[in-house]
XYZ file of N, CA and C in Angstrom:
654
model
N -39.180 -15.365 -141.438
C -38.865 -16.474 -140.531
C -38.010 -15.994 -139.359
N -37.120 -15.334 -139.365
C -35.896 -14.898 -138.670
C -37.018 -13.420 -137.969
N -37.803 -13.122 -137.926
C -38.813 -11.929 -137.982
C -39.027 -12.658 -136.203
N -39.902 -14.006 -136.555
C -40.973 -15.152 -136.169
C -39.991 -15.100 -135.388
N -38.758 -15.398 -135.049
C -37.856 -16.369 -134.342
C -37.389 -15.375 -133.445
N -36.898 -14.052 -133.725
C -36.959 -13.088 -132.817
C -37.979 -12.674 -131.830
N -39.389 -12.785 -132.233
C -40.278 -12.274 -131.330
C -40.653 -13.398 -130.685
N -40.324 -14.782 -130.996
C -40.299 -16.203 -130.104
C -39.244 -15.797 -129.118
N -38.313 -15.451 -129.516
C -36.919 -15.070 -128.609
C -37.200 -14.347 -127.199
N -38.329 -12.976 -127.723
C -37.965 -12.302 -127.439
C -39.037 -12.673 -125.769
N -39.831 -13.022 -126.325
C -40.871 -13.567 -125.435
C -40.703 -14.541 -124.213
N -39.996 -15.008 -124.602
C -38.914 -16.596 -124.042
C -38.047 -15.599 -123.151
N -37.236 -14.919 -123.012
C -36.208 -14.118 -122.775
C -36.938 -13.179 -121.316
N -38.468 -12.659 -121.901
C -39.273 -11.847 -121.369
C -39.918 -12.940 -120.127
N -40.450 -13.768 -119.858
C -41.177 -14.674 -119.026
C -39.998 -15.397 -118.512
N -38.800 -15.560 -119.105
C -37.567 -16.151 -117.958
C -37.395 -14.806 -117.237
N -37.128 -13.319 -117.799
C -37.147 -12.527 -116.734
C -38.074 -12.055 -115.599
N -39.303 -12.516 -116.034
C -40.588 -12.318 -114.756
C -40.435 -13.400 -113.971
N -40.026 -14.576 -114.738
C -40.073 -15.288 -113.824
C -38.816 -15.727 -112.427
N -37.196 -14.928 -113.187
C -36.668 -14.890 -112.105
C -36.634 -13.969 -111.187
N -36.892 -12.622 -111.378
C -37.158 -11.654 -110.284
C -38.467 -11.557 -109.552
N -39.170 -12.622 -109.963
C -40.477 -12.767 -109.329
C -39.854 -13.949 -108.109
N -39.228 -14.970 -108.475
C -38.781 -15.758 -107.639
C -37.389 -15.248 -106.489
N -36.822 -13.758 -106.863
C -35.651 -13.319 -106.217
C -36.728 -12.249 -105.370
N -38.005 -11.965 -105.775
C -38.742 -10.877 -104.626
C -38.877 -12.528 -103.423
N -39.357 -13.477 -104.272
C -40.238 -14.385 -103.406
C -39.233 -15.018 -102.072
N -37.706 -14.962 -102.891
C -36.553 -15.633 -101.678
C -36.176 -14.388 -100.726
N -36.151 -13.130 -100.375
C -36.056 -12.337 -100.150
C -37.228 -12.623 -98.458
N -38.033 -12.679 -99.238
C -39.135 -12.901 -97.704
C -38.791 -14.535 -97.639
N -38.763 -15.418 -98.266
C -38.413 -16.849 -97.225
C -37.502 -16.618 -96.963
N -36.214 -16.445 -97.130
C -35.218 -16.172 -96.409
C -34.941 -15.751 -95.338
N -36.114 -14.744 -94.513
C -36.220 -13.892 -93.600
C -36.777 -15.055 -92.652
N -37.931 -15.508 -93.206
C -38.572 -16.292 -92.271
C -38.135 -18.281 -92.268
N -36.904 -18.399 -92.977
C -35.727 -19.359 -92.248
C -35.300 -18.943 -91.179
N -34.607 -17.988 -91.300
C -34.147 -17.527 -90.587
C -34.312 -17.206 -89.290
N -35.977 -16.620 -88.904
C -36.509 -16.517 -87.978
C -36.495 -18.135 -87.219
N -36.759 -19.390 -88.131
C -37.182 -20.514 -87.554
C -35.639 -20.844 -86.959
N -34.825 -20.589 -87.712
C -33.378 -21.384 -87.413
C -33.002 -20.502 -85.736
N -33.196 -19.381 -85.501
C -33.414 -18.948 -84.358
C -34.125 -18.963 -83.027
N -35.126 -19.777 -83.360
C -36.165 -20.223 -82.473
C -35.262 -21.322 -82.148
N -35.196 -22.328 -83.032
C -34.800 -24.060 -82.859
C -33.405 -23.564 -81.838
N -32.704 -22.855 -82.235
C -31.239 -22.741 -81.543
C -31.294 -21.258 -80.378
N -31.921 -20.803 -80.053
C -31.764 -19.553 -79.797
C -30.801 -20.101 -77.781
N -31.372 -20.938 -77.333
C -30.870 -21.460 -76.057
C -29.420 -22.012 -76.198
N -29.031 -22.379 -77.133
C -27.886 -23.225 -77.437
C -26.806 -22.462 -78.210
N -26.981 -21.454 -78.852
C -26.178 -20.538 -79.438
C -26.721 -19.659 -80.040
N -25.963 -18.687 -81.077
C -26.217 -17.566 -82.006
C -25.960 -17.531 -83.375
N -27.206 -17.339 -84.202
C -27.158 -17.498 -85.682
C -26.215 -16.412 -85.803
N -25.423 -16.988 -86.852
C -24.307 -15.594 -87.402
C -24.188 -15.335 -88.550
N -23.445 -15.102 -89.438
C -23.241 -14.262 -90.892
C -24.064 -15.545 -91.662
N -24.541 -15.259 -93.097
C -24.813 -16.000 -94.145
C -23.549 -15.586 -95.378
N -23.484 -16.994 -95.874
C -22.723 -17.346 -97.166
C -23.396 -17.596 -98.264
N -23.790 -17.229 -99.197
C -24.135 -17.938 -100.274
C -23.664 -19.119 -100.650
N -23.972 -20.278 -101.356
C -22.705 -21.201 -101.813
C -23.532 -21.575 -103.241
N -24.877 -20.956 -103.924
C -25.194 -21.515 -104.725
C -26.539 -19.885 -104.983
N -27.121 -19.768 -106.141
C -28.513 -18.998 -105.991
C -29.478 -20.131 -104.924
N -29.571 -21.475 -104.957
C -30.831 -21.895 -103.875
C -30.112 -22.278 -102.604
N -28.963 -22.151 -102.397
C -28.392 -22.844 -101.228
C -27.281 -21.847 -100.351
N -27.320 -21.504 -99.306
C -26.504 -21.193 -98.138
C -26.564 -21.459 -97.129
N -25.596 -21.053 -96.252
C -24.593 -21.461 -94.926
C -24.664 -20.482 -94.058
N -25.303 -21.375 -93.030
C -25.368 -20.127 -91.338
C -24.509 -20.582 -90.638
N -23.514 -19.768 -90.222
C -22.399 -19.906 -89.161
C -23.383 -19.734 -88.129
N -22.934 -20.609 -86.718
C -23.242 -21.058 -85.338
C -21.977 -20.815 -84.761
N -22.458 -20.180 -83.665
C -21.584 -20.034 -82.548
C -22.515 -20.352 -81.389
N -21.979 -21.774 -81.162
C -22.906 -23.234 -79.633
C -21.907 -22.483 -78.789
N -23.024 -21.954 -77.767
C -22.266 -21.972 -76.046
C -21.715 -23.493 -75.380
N -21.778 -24.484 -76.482
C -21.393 -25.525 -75.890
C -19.828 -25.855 -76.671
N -19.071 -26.676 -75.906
C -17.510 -26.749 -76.427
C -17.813 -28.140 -77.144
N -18.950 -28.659 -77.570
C -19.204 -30.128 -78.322
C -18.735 -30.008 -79.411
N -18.457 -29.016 -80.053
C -19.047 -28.508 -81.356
C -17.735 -27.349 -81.564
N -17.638 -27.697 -82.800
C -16.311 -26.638 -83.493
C -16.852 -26.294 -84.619
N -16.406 -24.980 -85.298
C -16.772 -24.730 -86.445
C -18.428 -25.255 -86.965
N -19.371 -24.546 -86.249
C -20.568 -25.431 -86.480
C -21.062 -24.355 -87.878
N -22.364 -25.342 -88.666
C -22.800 -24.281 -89.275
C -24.007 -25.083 -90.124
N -24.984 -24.248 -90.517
C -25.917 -24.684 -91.011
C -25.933 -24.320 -92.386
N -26.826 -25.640 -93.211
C -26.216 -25.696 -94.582
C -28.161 -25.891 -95.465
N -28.338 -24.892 -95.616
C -29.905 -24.639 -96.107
C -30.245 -24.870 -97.564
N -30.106 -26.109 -97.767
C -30.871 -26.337 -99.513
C -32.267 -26.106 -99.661
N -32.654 -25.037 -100.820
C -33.628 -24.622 -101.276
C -34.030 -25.650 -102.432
N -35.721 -25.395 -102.866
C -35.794 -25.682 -104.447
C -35.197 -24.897 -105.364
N -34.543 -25.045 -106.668
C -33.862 -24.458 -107.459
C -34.748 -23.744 -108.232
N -35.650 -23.005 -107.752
C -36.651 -22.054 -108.178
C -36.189 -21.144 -109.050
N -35.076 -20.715 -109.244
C -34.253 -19.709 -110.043
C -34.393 -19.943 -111.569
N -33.846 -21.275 -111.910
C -34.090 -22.239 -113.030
C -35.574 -22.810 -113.570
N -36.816 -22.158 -114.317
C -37.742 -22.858 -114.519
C -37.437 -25.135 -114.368
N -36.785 -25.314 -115.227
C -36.057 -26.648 -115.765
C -35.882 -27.184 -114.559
N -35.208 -26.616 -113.987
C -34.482 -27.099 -112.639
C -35.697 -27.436 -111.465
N -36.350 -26.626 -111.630
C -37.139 -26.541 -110.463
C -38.812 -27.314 -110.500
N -38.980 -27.646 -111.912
C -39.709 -28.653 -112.275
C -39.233 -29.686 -111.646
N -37.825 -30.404 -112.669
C -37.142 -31.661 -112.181
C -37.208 -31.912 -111.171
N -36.903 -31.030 -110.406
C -36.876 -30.949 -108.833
C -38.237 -31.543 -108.066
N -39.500 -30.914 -108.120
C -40.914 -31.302 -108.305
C -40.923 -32.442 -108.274
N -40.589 -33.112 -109.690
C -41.103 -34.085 -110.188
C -40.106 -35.521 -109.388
N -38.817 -35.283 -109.581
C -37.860 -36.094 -108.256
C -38.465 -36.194 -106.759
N -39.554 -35.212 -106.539
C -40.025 -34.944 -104.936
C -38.705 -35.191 -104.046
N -37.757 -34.152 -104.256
C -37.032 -33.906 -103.621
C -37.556 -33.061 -102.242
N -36.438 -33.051 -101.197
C -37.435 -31.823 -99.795
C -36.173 -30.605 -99.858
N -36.497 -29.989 -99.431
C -36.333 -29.051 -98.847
C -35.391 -29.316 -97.689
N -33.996 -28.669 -97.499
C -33.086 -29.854 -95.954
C -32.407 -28.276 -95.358
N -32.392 -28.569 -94.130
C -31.269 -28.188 -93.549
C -30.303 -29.127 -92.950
N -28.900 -28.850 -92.999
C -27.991 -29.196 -92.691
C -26.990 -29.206 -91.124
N -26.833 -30.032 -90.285
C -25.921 -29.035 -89.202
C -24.965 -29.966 -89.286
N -23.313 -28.844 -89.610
C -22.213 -30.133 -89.413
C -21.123 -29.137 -88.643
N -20.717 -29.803 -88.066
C -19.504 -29.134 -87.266
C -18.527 -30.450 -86.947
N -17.519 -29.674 -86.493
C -16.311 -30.818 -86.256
C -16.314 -31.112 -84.788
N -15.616 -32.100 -84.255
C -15.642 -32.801 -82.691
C -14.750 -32.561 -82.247
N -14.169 -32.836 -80.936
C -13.101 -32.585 -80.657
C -12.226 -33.696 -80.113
N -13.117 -34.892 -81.059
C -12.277 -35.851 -81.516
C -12.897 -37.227 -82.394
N -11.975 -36.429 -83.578
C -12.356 -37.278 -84.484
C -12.796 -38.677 -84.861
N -13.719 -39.053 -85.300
C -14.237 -40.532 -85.375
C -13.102 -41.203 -86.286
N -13.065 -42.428 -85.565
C -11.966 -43.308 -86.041
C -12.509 -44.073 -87.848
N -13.415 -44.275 -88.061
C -13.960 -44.043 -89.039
C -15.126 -43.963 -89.923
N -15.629 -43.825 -90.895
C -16.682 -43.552 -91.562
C -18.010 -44.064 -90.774
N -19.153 -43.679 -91.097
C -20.727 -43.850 -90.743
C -21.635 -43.004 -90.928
N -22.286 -43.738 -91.644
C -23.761 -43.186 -92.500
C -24.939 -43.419 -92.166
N -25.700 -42.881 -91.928
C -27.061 -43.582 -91.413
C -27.909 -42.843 -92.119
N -28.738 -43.970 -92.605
C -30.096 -43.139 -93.364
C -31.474 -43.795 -93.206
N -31.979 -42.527 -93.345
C -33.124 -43.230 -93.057
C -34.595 -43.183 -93.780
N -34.683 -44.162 -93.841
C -35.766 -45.178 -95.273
C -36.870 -45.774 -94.648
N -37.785 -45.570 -95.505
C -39.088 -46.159 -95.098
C -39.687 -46.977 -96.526
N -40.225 -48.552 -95.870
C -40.914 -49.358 -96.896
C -42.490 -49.215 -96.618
N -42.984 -49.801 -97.967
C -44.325 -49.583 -97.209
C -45.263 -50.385 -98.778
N -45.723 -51.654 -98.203
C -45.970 -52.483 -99.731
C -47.517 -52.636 -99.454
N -48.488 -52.631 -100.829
C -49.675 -53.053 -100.542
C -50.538 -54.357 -101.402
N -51.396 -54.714 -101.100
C -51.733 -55.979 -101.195
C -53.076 -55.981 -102.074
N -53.091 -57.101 -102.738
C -54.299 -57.324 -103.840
C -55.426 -57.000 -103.195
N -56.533 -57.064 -103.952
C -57.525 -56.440 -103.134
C -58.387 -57.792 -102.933
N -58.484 -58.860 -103.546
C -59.425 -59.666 -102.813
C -58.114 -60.654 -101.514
N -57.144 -60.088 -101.255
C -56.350 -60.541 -99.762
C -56.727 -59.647 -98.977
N -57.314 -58.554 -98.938
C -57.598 -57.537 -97.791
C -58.934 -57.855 -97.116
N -59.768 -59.005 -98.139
C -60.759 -59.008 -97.653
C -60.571 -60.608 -96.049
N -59.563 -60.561 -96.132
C -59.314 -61.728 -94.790
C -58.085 -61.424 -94.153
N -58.664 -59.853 -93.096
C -57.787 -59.795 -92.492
C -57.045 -60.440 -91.387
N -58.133 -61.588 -90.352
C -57.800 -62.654 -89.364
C -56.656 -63.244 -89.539
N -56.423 -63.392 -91.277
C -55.482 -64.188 -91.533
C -53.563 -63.656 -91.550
N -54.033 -62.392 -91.292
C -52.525 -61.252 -91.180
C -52.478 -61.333 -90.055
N -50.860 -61.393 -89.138
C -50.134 -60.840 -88.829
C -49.432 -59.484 -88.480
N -49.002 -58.902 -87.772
C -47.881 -58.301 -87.675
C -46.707 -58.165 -86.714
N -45.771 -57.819 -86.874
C -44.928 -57.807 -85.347
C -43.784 -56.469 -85.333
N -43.563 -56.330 -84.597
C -43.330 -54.881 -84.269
C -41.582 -55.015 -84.002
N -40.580 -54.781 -84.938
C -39.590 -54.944 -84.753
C -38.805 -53.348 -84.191
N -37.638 -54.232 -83.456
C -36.514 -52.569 -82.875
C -35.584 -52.693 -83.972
N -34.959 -51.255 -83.588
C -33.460 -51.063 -84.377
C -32.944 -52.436 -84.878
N -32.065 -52.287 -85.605
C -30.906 -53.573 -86.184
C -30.311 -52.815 -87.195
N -28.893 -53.568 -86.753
C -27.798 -52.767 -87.044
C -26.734 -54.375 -88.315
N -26.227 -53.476 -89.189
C -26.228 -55.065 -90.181
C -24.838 -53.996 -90.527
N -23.714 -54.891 -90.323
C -22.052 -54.642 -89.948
C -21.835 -55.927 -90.577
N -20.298 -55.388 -91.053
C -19.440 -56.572 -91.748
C -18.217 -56.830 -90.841
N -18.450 -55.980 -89.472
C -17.425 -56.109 -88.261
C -17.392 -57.324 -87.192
N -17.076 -58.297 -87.163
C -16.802 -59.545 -86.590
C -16.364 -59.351 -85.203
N -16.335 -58.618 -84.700
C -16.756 -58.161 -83.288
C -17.812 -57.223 -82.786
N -18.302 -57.553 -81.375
C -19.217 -57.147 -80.993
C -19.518 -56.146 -79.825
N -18.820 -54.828 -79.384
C -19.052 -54.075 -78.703
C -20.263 -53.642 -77.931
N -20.651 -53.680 -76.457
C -21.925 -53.680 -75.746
C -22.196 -52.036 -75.925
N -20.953 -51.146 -76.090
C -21.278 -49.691 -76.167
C -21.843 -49.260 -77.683
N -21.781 -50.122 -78.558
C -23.034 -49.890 -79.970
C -23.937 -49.547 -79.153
N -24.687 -50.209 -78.052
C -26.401 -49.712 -77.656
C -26.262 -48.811 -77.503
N -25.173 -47.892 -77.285
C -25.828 -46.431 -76.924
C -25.593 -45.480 -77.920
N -25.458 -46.524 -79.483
C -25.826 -45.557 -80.119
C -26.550 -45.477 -80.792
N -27.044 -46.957 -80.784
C -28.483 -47.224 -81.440
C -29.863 -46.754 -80.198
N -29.594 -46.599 -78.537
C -30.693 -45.445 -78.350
C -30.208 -44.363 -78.597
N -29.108 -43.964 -78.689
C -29.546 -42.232 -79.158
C -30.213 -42.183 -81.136
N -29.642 -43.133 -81.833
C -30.454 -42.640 -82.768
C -32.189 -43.145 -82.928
N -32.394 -43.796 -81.891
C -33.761 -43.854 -81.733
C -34.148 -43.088 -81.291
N -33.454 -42.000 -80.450
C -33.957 -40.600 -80.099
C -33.998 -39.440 -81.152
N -33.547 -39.438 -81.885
C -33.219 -38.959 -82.875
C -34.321 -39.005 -84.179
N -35.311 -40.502 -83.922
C -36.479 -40.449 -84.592
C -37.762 -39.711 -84.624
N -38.317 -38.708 -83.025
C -38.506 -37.900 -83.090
C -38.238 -36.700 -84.192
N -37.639 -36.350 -84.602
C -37.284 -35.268 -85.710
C -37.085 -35.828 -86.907
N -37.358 -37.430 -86.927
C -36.923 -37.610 -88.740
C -35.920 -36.997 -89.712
N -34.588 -37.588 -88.721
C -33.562 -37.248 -89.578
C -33.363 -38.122 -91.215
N -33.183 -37.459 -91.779
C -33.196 -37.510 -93.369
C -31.926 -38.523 -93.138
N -30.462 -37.862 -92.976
C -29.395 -38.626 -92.502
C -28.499 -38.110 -92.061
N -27.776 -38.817 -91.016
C -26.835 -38.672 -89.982
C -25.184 -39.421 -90.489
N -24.391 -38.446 -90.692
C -22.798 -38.912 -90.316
C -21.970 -38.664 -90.359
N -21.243 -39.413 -89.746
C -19.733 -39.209 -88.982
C -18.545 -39.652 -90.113
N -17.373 -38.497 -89.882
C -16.555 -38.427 -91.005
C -14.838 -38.564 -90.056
N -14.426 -38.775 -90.587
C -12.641 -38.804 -89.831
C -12.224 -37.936 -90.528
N -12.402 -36.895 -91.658
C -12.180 -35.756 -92.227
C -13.118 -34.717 -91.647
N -12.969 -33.503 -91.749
C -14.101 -32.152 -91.443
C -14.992 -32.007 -92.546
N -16.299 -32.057 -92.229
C -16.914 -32.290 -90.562
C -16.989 -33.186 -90.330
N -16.685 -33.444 -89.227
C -16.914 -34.806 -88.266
C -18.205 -35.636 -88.148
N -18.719 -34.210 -87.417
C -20.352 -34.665 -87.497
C -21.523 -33.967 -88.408
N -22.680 -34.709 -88.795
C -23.316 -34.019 -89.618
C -24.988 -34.722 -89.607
N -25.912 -33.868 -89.736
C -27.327 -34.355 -89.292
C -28.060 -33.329 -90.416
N -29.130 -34.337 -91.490
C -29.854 -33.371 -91.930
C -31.207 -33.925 -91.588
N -32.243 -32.555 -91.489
C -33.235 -33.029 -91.819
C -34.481 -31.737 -92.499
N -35.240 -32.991 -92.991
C -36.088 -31.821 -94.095
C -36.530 -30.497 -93.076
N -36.748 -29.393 -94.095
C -36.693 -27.832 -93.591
C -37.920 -27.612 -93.020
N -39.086 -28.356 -93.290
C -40.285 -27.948 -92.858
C -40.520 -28.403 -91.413
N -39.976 -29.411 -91.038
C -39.422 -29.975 -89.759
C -38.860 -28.868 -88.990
N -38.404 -27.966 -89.192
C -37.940 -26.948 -88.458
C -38.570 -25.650 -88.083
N -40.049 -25.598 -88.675
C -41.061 -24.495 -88.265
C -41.302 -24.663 -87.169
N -41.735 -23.819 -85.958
C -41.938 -24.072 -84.506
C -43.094 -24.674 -84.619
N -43.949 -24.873 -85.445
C -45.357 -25.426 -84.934
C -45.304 -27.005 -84.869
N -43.800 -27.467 -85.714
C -43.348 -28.757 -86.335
C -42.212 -29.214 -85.308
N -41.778 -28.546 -84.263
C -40.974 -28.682 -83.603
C -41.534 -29.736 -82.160
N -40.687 -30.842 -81.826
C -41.204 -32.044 -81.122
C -40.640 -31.086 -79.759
N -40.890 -31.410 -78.785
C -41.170 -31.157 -77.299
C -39.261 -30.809 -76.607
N -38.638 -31.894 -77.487
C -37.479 -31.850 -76.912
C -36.383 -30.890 -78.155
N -35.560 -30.165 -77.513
C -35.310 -28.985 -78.126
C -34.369 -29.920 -79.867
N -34.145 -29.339 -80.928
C -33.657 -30.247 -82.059
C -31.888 -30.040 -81.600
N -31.435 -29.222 -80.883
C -30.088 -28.727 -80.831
C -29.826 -30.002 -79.667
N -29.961 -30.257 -78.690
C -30.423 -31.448 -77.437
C -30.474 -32.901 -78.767
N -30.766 -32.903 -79.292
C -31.073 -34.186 -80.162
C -29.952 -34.364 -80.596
N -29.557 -33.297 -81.463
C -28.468 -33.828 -82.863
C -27.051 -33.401 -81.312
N -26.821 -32.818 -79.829
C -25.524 -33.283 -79.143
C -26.221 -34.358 -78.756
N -26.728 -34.998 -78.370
C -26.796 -36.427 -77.747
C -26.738 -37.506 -79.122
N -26.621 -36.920 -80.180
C -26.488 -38.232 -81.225
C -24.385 -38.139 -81.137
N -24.056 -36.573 -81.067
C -22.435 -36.431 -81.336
C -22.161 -36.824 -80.190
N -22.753 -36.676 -79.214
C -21.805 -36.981 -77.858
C -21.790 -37.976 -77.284
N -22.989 -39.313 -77.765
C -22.829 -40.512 -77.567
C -23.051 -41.727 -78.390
N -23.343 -41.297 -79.522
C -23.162 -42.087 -80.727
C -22.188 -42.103 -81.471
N -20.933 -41.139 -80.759
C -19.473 -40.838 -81.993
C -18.730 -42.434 -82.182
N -18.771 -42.597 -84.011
C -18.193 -44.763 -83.586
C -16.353 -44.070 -83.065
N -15.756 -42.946 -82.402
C -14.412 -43.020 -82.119
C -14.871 -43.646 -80.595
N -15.945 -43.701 -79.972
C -15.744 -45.004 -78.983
C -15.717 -46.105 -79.378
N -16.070 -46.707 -79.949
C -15.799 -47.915 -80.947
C -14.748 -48.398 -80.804
């Protein structure tokens, strides 16, 4: 029995090791070619700098922006947890994405908290109602903004168009902290391949969300 249980062991032991140095050859080349993308997206706006580890699927690219918007910037790259068979199923099966991160501090702090995320509904209908469509509707609604703040500031609009600019790139979510970082924008990683990249540069997007959506005008 104890014979049986060893060569179960041993086997188990053997296919977790193919399978993590098969996945440490495989991060080795994506890693390279993040990297390449995170350089394209920013290459006008600053310089990718050192990497940190902060996890086996997750690290941190220091930025140095030729622009003074931005302090301590840095990019924050969550992987699938491919390392972990377990993990990286769950992961799968959650349909979690793939994110990069950009947060840096302001050079002046938001007076306080704001989160923005962003969600999509999407409901469908019996099948003998589809057959009378004349009888549907639709109407095409803008932004709305739903506050427990009992006053009403005209400079909110400009920050509800910049994060309508900001829909271009399908930010995952956007926000502002009165602790470091100040500011912070993710969005999924595949979004960041040049072939996936929208017309207007992503570095141009996420300063026009910090530089005129910060609520310290508020």
């Amino acid at each position: 029995m104890w014979r049986f249980a060893l060569i179960d062991g041993g086997i188990a032991l053997g296919l977790f090791a193919v399978w993590y140095f098969s996945w440490r050859c495989w991060l080795r080349r994506h890693l390279r070619l993040i990297l390449s993308w995170l350089q394209i997206a920013f290459r006008r706006h600053g310089k990718v700098a050192e990497i940190q580890w902060l996890s086996p699927s997750r690290f941190q690219v220091n930025l140095h922006p030729k622009t003074s918007a931005f302090r301590q910037a840095q990019l924050i790259v969550q992987l699938a947890p491919q390392e972990m068979p377990f993990s990286w199923l769950w992961y799968r099966i959650r349909k979690h994405q793939e994110t990069v991160t950009f947060a840096a501090n302001l050079d002046a702090p938001p007076a306080f908290n704001l989160d923005v995320r962003n969600h999509r509904w999407c409901g469908t209908s019996a099948a003998d109602l589809t057959k009378l469509p004349k009888k549907w509707s639709a109407e095409r609604l803008g932004p709305m903004v739903i506050t427990t703040r009992r006053d009403w500031r005209h400079d909110i609009v400009n920050m509800m168009d910049a994060l309508a600019v900001s829909r271009s790139y399908d930010f995952l979510k956007i926000a502002f902290r009165k602790e470091a970082p100040h500011f912070s924008a993710t969005v999924a990683l595949n979004a960041m391949e040049p072939d996936a990249l929208a017309e207007i540069n992503v570095f141009d997007v996420i300063r026009e969300l910090a530089t005129h959506s910060s609520p310290s005008a508020f």
